[in-house]
Amino acid sequence: METPGRGRVFLWPDTFTEHLSPTVGLAAVRVLEAAGLDVLPVTAGKQVCCGLTYVSTGQLDRARAVMRRTLDAVSELPGREDVPIVVLEPSCAAALRTDLPELLPDDPRASRLSTAVLTFAEALERLAPDWTPPASTALRAARPTATNTRSWATPPTAASARQRA
């Protein structure tokens, strides 16, 4: 539900986030909302795709067809004009920004969609420039895990294995 006085964004449902790491998408919604933005889904029961898989494998006719279907779906979104689309997956954002208008140069919707795309960081920077994340014990708790992951980036030595034990 939209709250008066807040900015709105649409959130792009990329395949990676939707199917492999849905908690990332849920966390993104929480952060965007905490930053004062109303987050709306891009899809209303319709499938959208940036077409990157087809572009990267040289299936350009298929990419164009997928992109046209996406433009049809996005064009039907209520209140779509002038509302940014936040894309969490950087490769999808790049495909929407560059491949889409290059492959469909005669469709003005392609240009409009490409210029509406913001990465997660860009959305926070441009739409909530004064927002700062709250101090979080969850973030502090995650730090030892990151340190532990980095320490395993090199093969363990006997000494490091004893330290971990």
mmCIF file of N, CA, C and O in Angstrom, residues 10-89:
data_model
loop_
_atom_site.group_PDB
_atom_site.id
_atom_site.type_symbol
_atom_site.label_atom_id
_atom_site.label_comp_id
_atom_site.label_asym_id
_atom_site.label_seq_id
_atom_site.Cartn_x
_atom_site.Cartn_y
_atom_site.Cartn_z
ATOM 1 N N PHE A 10 9.423 0.558 -8.497
ATOM 2 C CA PHE A 10 9.053 -0.802 -8.856
ATOM 3 C C PHE A 10 10.296 -1.660 -8.632
ATOM 4 O O PHE A 10 11.416 -1.203 -8.859
ATOM 5 N N LEU A 11 10.092 -2.881 -8.166
ATOM 6 C CA LEU A 11 11.219 -3.803 -7.958
ATOM 7 C C LEU A 11 11.172 -4.875 -9.036
ATOM 8 O O LEU A 11 10.174 -5.590 -9.183
ATOM 9 N N TRP A 12 12.269 -4.981 -9.783
ATOM 10 C CA TRP A 12 12.388 -5.935 -10.895
ATOM 11 C C TRP A 12 12.607 -7.344 -10.353
ATOM 12 O O TRP A 12 13.514 -7.562 -9.544
ATOM 13 N N PRO A 13 11.844 -8.315 -10.799
ATOM 14 C CA PRO A 13 11.985 -9.689 -10.295
ATOM 15 C C PRO A 13 12.959 -10.524 -11.125
ATOM 16 O O PRO A 13 12.552 -11.336 -11.939
ATOM 17 N N ASP A 14 14.247 -10.337 -10.926
ATOM 18 C CA ASP A 14 15.208 -11.102 -11.721
ATOM 19 C C ASP A 14 15.220 -12.568 -11.290
ATOM 20 O O ASP A 14 14.871 -12.918 -10.165
ATOM 21 N N THR A 15 15.616 -13.425 -12.194
ATOM 22 C CA THR A 15 15.594 -14.871 -11.966
ATOM 23 C C THR A 15 16.488 -15.278 -10.813
ATOM 24 O O THR A 15 16.120 -16.115 -9.988
ATOM 25 N N PHE A 16 17.680 -14.699 -10.733
ATOM 26 C CA PHE A 16 18.608 -15.075 -9.665
ATOM 27 C C PHE A 16 17.988 -14.822 -8.300
ATOM 28 O O PHE A 16 17.969 -15.699 -7.430
ATOM 29 N N THR A 17 17.474 -13.619 -8.100
ATOM 30 C CA THR A 17 16.907 -13.266 -6.806
ATOM 31 C C THR A 17 15.646 -14.069 -6.517
ATOM 32 O O THR A 17 15.477 -14.599 -5.418
ATOM 33 N N GLU A 18 14.783 -14.178 -7.497
ATOM 34 C CA GLU A 18 13.503 -14.858 -7.296
ATOM 35 C C GLU A 18 13.668 -16.340 -6.959
ATOM 36 O O GLU A 18 12.966 -16.869 -6.116
ATOM 37 N N HIS A 19 14.582 -17.004 -7.657
ATOM 38 C CA HIS A 19 14.663 -18.465 -7.540
ATOM 39 C C HIS A 19 15.857 -18.989 -6.756
ATOM 40 O O HIS A 19 15.784 -20.071 -6.186
ATOM 41 N N LEU A 20 16.948 -18.250 -6.725
ATOM 42 C CA LEU A 20 18.137 -18.755 -6.051
ATOM 43 C C LEU A 20 18.409 -18.082 -4.709
ATOM 44 O O LEU A 20 19.026 -18.675 -3.839
ATOM 45 N N SER A 21 17.975 -16.846 -4.567
ATOM 46 C CA SER A 21 18.262 -16.118 -3.337
ATOM 47 C C SER A 21 17.125 -15.161 -2.982
ATOM 48 O O SER A 21 17.323 -13.941 -2.929
ATOM 49 N N PRO A 22 15.930 -15.691 -2.744
ATOM 50 C CA PRO A 22 14.781 -14.811 -2.475
ATOM 51 C C PRO A 22 14.946 -13.955 -1.224
ATOM 52 O O PRO A 22 14.339 -12.889 -1.134
ATOM 53 N N THR A 23 15.761 -14.384 -0.286
ATOM 54 C CA THR A 23 15.957 -13.560 0.914
ATOM 55 C C THR A 23 16.618 -12.229 0.573
ATOM 56 O O THR A 23 16.395 -11.234 1.263
ATOM 57 N N VAL A 24 17.401 -12.191 -0.497
ATOM 58 C CA VAL A 24 18.011 -10.934 -0.939
ATOM 59 C C VAL A 24 16.916 -9.964 -1.372
ATOM 60 O O VAL A 24 16.943 -8.783 -1.034
ATOM 61 N N GLY A 25 15.947 -10.453 -2.115
ATOM 62 C CA GLY A 25 14.839 -9.610 -2.545
ATOM 63 C C GLY A 25 14.022 -9.094 -1.377
ATOM 64 O O GLY A 25 13.651 -7.917 -1.334
ATOM 65 N N LEU A 26 13.749 -9.970 -0.423
ATOM 66 C CA LEU A 26 12.989 -9.555 0.756
ATOM 67 C C LEU A 26 13.760 -8.519 1.564
ATOM 68 O O LEU A 26 13.185 -7.539 2.042
ATOM 69 N N ALA A 27 15.050 -8.717 1.693
ATOM 70 C CA ALA A 27 15.876 -7.747 2.418
ATOM 71 C C ALA A 27 15.903 -6.410 1.676
ATOM 72 O O ALA A 27 15.846 -5.347 2.303
ATOM 73 N N ALA A 28 15.970 -6.450 0.361
ATOM 74 C CA ALA A 28 15.970 -5.213 -0.424
ATOM 75 C C ALA A 28 14.678 -4.435 -0.211
ATOM 76 O O ALA A 28 14.701 -3.210 -0.053
ATOM 77 N N VAL A 29 13.556 -5.140 -0.181
ATOM 78 C CA VAL A 29 12.277 -4.475 0.065
ATOM 79 C C VAL A 29 12.290 -3.814 1.440
ATOM 80 O O VAL A 29 11.893 -2.652 1.594
ATOM 81 N N ARG A 30 12.780 -4.539 2.443
ATOM 82 C CA ARG A 30 12.831 -3.968 3.795
ATOM 83 C C ARG A 30 13.700 -2.712 3.843
ATOM 84 O O ARG A 30 13.342 -1.721 4.462
ATOM 85 N N VAL A 31 14.841 -2.744 3.191
ATOM 86 C CA VAL A 31 15.738 -1.592 3.206
ATOM 87 C C VAL A 31 15.107 -0.422 2.453
ATOM 88 O O VAL A 31 15.117 0.716 2.941
ATOM 89 N N LEU A 32 14.556 -0.670 1.275
ATOM 90 C CA LEU A 32 13.948 0.411 0.498
ATOM 91 C C LEU A 32 12.783 1.048 1.256
ATOM 92 O O LEU A 32 12.628 2.269 1.269
ATOM 93 N N GLU A 33 11.988 0.209 1.912
ATOM 94 C CA GLU A 33 10.876 0.741 2.702
ATOM 95 C C GLU A 33 11.387 1.520 3.916
ATOM 96 O O GLU A 33 10.853 2.578 4.246
ATOM 97 N N ALA A 34 12.420 1.027 4.553
ATOM 98 C CA ALA A 34 13.004 1.737 5.696
ATOM 99 C C ALA A 34 13.565 3.089 5.258
ATOM 100 O O ALA A 34 13.581 4.040 6.035
ATOM 101 N N ALA A 35 13.997 3.168 4.012
ATOM 102 C CA ALA A 35 14.531 4.416 3.470
ATOM 103 C C ALA A 35 13.417 5.367 3.036
ATOM 104 O O ALA A 35 13.697 6.460 2.540
ATOM 105 N N GLY A 36 12.172 4.953 3.224
ATOM 106 C CA GLY A 36 11.050 5.834 2.928
ATOM 107 C C GLY A 36 10.420 5.654 1.567
ATOM 108 O O GLY A 36 9.682 6.516 1.105
ATOM 109 N N LEU A 37 10.691 4.553 0.901
ATOM 110 C CA LEU A 37 10.147 4.317 -0.433
ATOM 111 C C LEU A 37 9.042 3.270 -0.386
ATOM 112 O O LEU A 37 9.133 2.303 0.369
ATOM 113 N N ASP A 38 8.028 3.478 -1.192
ATOM 114 C CA ASP A 38 7.009 2.458 -1.389
ATOM 115 C C ASP A 38 7.485 1.560 -2.509
ATOM 116 O O ASP A 38 7.845 2.041 -3.599
ATOM 117 N N VAL A 39 7.523 0.262 -2.264
ATOM 118 C CA VAL A 39 8.040 -0.698 -3.226
ATOM 119 C C VAL A 39 6.875 -1.460 -3.837
ATOM 120 O O VAL A 39 6.089 -2.088 -3.126
ATOM 121 N N LEU A 40 6.783 -1.391 -5.152
ATOM 122 C CA LEU A 40 5.717 -2.057 -5.888
ATOM 123 C C LEU A 40 6.323 -3.145 -6.763
ATOM 124 O O LEU A 40 7.423 -2.975 -7.297
ATOM 125 N N PRO A 41 5.613 -4.242 -6.960
ATOM 126 C CA PRO A 41 6.147 -5.300 -7.835
ATOM 127 C C PRO A 41 6.002 -4.924 -9.303
ATOM 128 O O PRO A 41 5.022 -4.297 -9.699
ATOM 129 N N VAL A 42 6.980 -5.284 -10.108
ATOM 130 C CA VAL A 42 6.896 -5.051 -11.549
ATOM 131 C C VAL A 42 5.830 -5.960 -12.146
ATOM 132 O O VAL A 42 5.117 -5.571 -13.053
ATOM 133 N N THR A 43 5.730 -7.151 -11.648
ATOM 134 C CA THR A 43 4.807 -8.105 -12.245
ATOM 135 C C THR A 43 3.465 -8.088 -11.549
ATOM 136 O O THR A 43 3.371 -7.944 -10.343
ATOM 137 N N ALA A 44 2.451 -8.231 -12.345
ATOM 138 C CA ALA A 44 1.093 -8.425 -11.837
ATOM 139 C C ALA A 44 0.608 -9.707 -12.499
ATOM 140 O O ALA A 44 -0.298 -9.718 -13.315
ATOM 141 N N GLY A 45 1.319 -10.785 -12.174
ATOM 142 C CA GLY A 45 0.984 -12.070 -12.772
ATOM 143 C C GLY A 45 1.577 -12.272 -14.157
ATOM 144 O O GLY A 45 1.310 -13.264 -14.811
ATOM 145 N N LYS A 46 2.386 -11.342 -14.616
ATOM 146 C CA LYS A 46 3.006 -11.461 -15.940
ATOM 147 C C LYS A 46 4.498 -11.668 -15.784
ATOM 148 O O LYS A 46 5.126 -11.106 -14.903
ATOM 149 N N GLN A 47 5.054 -12.465 -16.660
ATOM 150 C CA GLN A 47 6.477 -12.750 -16.599
ATOM 151 C C GLN A 47 7.260 -11.676 -17.354
ATOM 152 O O GLN A 47 6.896 -11.286 -18.459
ATOM 153 N N VAL A 48 8.327 -11.189 -16.722
ATOM 154 C CA VAL A 48 9.221 -10.243 -17.376
ATOM 155 C C VAL A 48 10.636 -10.813 -17.341
ATOM 156 O O VAL A 48 10.962 -11.622 -16.481
ATOM 157 N N CYS A 49 11.438 -10.393 -18.299
ATOM 158 C CA CYS A 49 12.813 -10.893 -18.389
ATOM 159 C C CYS A 49 13.645 -9.842 -19.106
ATOM 160 O O CYS A 49 13.184 -9.217 -20.065
ATOM 161 N N CYS A 50 14.879 -9.679 -18.649
ATOM 162 C CA CYS A 50 15.776 -8.708 -19.286
ATOM 163 C C CYS A 50 16.323 -9.221 -20.613
ATOM 164 O O CYS A 50 16.829 -8.452 -21.414
ATOM 165 N N GLY A 51 16.251 -10.527 -20.842
ATOM 166 C CA GLY A 51 16.708 -11.109 -22.096
ATOM 167 C C GLY A 51 18.185 -11.426 -22.149
ATOM 168 O O GLY A 51 18.698 -11.886 -23.174
ATOM 169 N N LEU A 52 18.896 -11.232 -21.047
ATOM 170 C CA LEU A 52 20.349 -11.394 -21.052
ATOM 171 C C LEU A 52 20.797 -12.793 -21.482
ATOM 172 O O LEU A 52 21.752 -12.932 -22.241
ATOM 173 N N THR A 53 20.121 -13.811 -21.025
ATOM 174 C CA THR A 53 20.509 -15.180 -21.393
ATOM 175 C C THR A 53 20.515 -15.349 -22.906
ATOM 176 O O THR A 53 21.435 -15.947 -23.472
ATOM 177 N N TYR A 54 19.516 -14.812 -23.562
ATOM 178 C CA TYR A 54 19.418 -14.941 -25.018
ATOM 179 C C TYR A 54 20.443 -14.070 -25.731
ATOM 180 O O TYR A 54 21.027 -14.489 -26.732
ATOM 181 N N VAL A 55 20.682 -12.880 -25.204
ATOM 182 C CA VAL A 55 21.686 -11.991 -25.805
ATOM 183 C C VAL A 55 23.068 -12.628 -25.694
ATOM 184 O O VAL A 55 23.822 -12.684 -26.662
ATOM 185 N N SER A 56 23.388 -13.128 -24.506
ATOM 186 C CA SER A 56 24.738 -13.656 -24.277
ATOM 187 C C SER A 56 25.012 -14.957 -25.023
ATOM 188 O O SER A 56 26.163 -15.332 -25.200
ATOM 189 N N THR A 57 23.948 -15.625 -25.470
ATOM 190 C CA THR A 57 24.135 -16.857 -26.246
ATOM 191 C C THR A 57 23.889 -16.627 -27.732
ATOM 192 O O THR A 57 23.812 -17.587 -28.505
ATOM 193 N N GLY A 58 23.748 -15.356 -28.123
ATOM 194 C CA GLY A 58 23.607 -15.028 -29.532
ATOM 195 C C GLY A 58 22.221 -15.254 -30.113
ATOM 196 O O GLY A 58 22.036 -15.149 -31.323
ATOM 197 N N GLN A 59 21.248 -15.516 -29.281
ATOM 198 C CA GLN A 59 19.872 -15.748 -29.755
ATOM 199 C C GLN A 59 19.122 -14.411 -29.790
ATOM 200 O O GLN A 59 18.182 -14.181 -29.031
ATOM 201 N N LEU A 60 19.535 -13.541 -30.697
ATOM 202 C CA LEU A 60 19.044 -12.171 -30.692
ATOM 203 C C LEU A 60 17.571 -12.055 -31.081
ATOM 204 O O LEU A 60 16.855 -11.194 -30.547
ATOM 205 N N ASP A 61 17.097 -12.899 -31.995
ATOM 206 C CA ASP A 61 15.669 -12.852 -32.334
ATOM 207 C C ASP A 61 14.830 -13.244 -31.127
ATOM 208 O O ASP A 61 13.801 -12.630 -30.844
ATOM 209 N N ARG A 62 15.273 -14.269 -30.413
ATOM 210 C CA ARG A 62 14.556 -14.687 -29.197
ATOM 211 C C ARG A 62 14.650 -13.589 -28.135
ATOM 212 O O ARG A 62 13.679 -13.316 -27.431
ATOM 213 N N ALA A 63 15.795 -12.953 -28.007
ATOM 214 C CA ALA A 63 15.955 -11.857 -27.049
ATOM 215 C C ALA A 63 14.969 -10.738 -27.357
ATOM 216 O O ALA A 63 14.319 -10.202 -26.444
ATOM 217 N N ARG A 64 14.839 -10.388 -28.633
ATOM 218 C CA ARG A 64 13.895 -9.330 -29.006
ATOM 219 C C ARG A 64 12.459 -9.712 -28.638
ATOM 220 O O ARG A 64 11.691 -8.883 -28.142
ATOM 221 N N ALA A 65 12.097 -10.959 -28.885
ATOM 222 C CA ALA A 65 10.736 -11.408 -28.559
ATOM 223 C C ALA A 65 10.476 -11.340 -27.052
ATOM 224 O O ALA A 65 9.424 -10.869 -26.606
ATOM 225 N N VAL A 66 11.443 -11.780 -26.278
ATOM 226 C CA VAL A 66 11.316 -11.742 -24.817
ATOM 227 C C VAL A 66 11.244 -10.293 -24.333
ATOM 228 O O VAL A 66 10.434 -9.955 -23.465
ATOM 229 N N MET A 67 12.063 -9.453 -24.908
ATOM 230 C CA MET A 67 12.071 -8.044 -24.512
ATOM 231 C C MET A 67 10.755 -7.356 -24.880
ATOM 232 O O MET A 67 10.242 -6.535 -24.111
ATOM 233 N N ARG A 68 10.193 -7.689 -26.035
ATOM 234 C CA ARG A 68 8.893 -7.101 -26.412
ATOM 235 C C ARG A 68 7.807 -7.541 -25.431
ATOM 236 O O ARG A 68 6.964 -6.732 -25.033
ATOM 237 N N ARG A 69 7.823 -8.812 -25.060
ATOM 238 C CA ARG A 69 6.847 -9.303 -24.077
ATOM 239 C C ARG A 69 7.012 -8.559 -22.750
ATOM 240 O O ARG A 69 6.029 -8.182 -22.114
ATOM 241 N N THR A 70 8.246 -8.324 -22.368
ATOM 242 C CA THR A 70 8.518 -7.574 -21.141
ATOM 243 C C THR A 70 8.001 -6.145 -21.254
ATOM 244 O O THR A 70 7.371 -5.632 -20.324
ATOM 245 N N LEU A 71 8.256 -5.497 -22.379
ATOM 246 C CA LEU A 71 7.764 -4.133 -22.568
ATOM 247 C C LEU A 71 6.240 -4.076 -22.516
ATOM 248 O O LEU A 71 5.668 -3.144 -21.954
ATOM 249 N N ASP A 72 5.584 -5.080 -23.091
ATOM 250 C CA ASP A 72 4.118 -5.137 -23.022
ATOM 251 C C ASP A 72 3.659 -5.208 -21.571
ATOM 252 O O ASP A 72 2.745 -4.493 -21.162
ATOM 253 N N ALA A 73 4.300 -6.070 -20.781
ATOM 254 C CA ALA A 73 3.911 -6.246 -19.376
ATOM 255 C C ALA A 73 4.179 -4.982 -18.566
ATOM 256 O O ALA A 73 3.337 -4.540 -17.781
ATOM 257 N N VAL A 74 5.347 -4.388 -18.751
ATOM 258 C CA VAL A 74 5.712 -3.197 -17.989
ATOM 259 C C VAL A 74 4.826 -2.010 -18.385
ATOM 260 O O VAL A 74 4.451 -1.201 -17.536
ATOM 261 N N SER A 75 4.466 -1.924 -19.648
ATOM 262 C CA SER A 75 3.623 -0.824 -20.115
ATOM 263 C C SER A 75 2.238 -0.851 -19.477
ATOM 264 O O SER A 75 1.568 0.174 -19.405
ATOM 265 N N GLU A 76 1.804 -2.027 -19.034
ATOM 266 C CA GLU A 76 0.486 -2.168 -18.418
ATOM 267 C C GLU A 76 0.476 -1.847 -16.932
ATOM 268 O O GLU A 76 -0.579 -1.843 -16.302
ATOM 269 N N LEU A 77 1.635 -1.571 -16.350
ATOM 270 C CA LEU A 77 1.687 -1.268 -14.919
ATOM 271 C C LEU A 77 0.976 0.042 -14.626
ATOM 272 O O LEU A 77 1.242 1.049 -15.291
ATOM 273 N N PRO A 78 0.108 0.048 -13.634
ATOM 274 C CA PRO A 78 -0.570 1.301 -13.302
ATOM 275 C C PRO A 78 0.415 2.307 -12.703
ATOM 276 O O PRO A 78 1.223 1.967 -11.852
ATOM 277 N N GLY A 79 0.346 3.538 -13.184
ATOM 278 C CA GLY A 79 1.216 4.580 -12.647
ATOM 279 C C GLY A 79 2.677 4.399 -12.988
ATOM 280 O O GLY A 79 3.549 4.895 -12.290
ATOM 281 N N ARG A 80 2.989 3.711 -14.048
ATOM 282 C CA ARG A 80 4.359 3.366 -14.408
ATOM 283 C C ARG A 80 5.205 4.582 -14.794
ATOM 284 O O ARG A 80 6.385 4.642 -14.526
ATOM 285 N N GLU A 81 4.597 5.556 -15.428
ATOM 286 C CA GLU A 81 5.376 6.703 -15.916
ATOM 287 C C GLU A 81 6.123 7.387 -14.772
ATOM 288 O O GLU A 81 5.557 7.637 -13.714
ATOM 289 N N ASP A 82 7.370 7.682 -15.008
ATOM 290 C CA ASP A 82 8.222 8.429 -14.070
ATOM 291 C C ASP A 82 8.486 7.713 -12.749
ATOM 292 O O ASP A 82 8.900 8.347 -11.783
ATOM 293 N N VAL A 83 8.234 6.420 -12.690
ATOM 294 C CA VAL A 83 8.545 5.653 -11.477
ATOM 295 C C VAL A 83 9.767 4.794 -11.786
ATOM 296 O O VAL A 83 9.746 3.989 -12.721
ATOM 297 N N PRO A 84 10.838 4.952 -11.029
ATOM 298 C CA PRO A 84 12.051 4.161 -11.286
ATOM 299 C C PRO A 84 11.812 2.668 -11.060
ATOM 300 O O PRO A 84 10.947 2.272 -10.280
ATOM 301 N N ILE A 85 12.617 1.871 -11.741
ATOM 302 C CA ILE A 85 12.580 0.421 -11.576
ATOM 303 C C ILE A 85 13.916 0.003 -10.981
ATOM 304 O O ILE A 85 14.970 0.175 -11.604
ATOM 305 N N VAL A 86 13.864 -0.533 -9.774
ATOM 306 C CA VAL A 86 15.074 -0.969 -9.079
ATOM 307 C C VAL A 86 15.366 -2.409 -9.490
ATOM 308 O O VAL A 86 14.519 -3.291 -9.354
ATOM 309 N N VAL A 87 16.562 -2.612 -9.997
ATOM 310 C CA VAL A 87 16.993 -3.933 -10.456
ATOM 311 C C VAL A 87 18.141 -4.376 -9.556
ATOM 312 O O VAL A 87 19.184 -3.717 -9.510
ATOM 313 N N LEU A 88 17.940 -5.471 -8.839
ATOM 314 C CA LEU A 88 18.950 -5.943 -7.888
ATOM 315 C C LEU A 88 20.134 -6.628 -8.572
ATOM 316 O O LEU A 88 21.268 -6.507 -8.116
ATOM 317 N N GLU A 89 19.878 -7.354 -9.630
ATOM 318 C CA GLU A 89 20.929 -8.095 -10.325
ATOM 319 C C GLU A 89 21.631 -7.165 -11.325
ATOM 320 O O GLU A 89 21.014 -6.718 -12.292
#
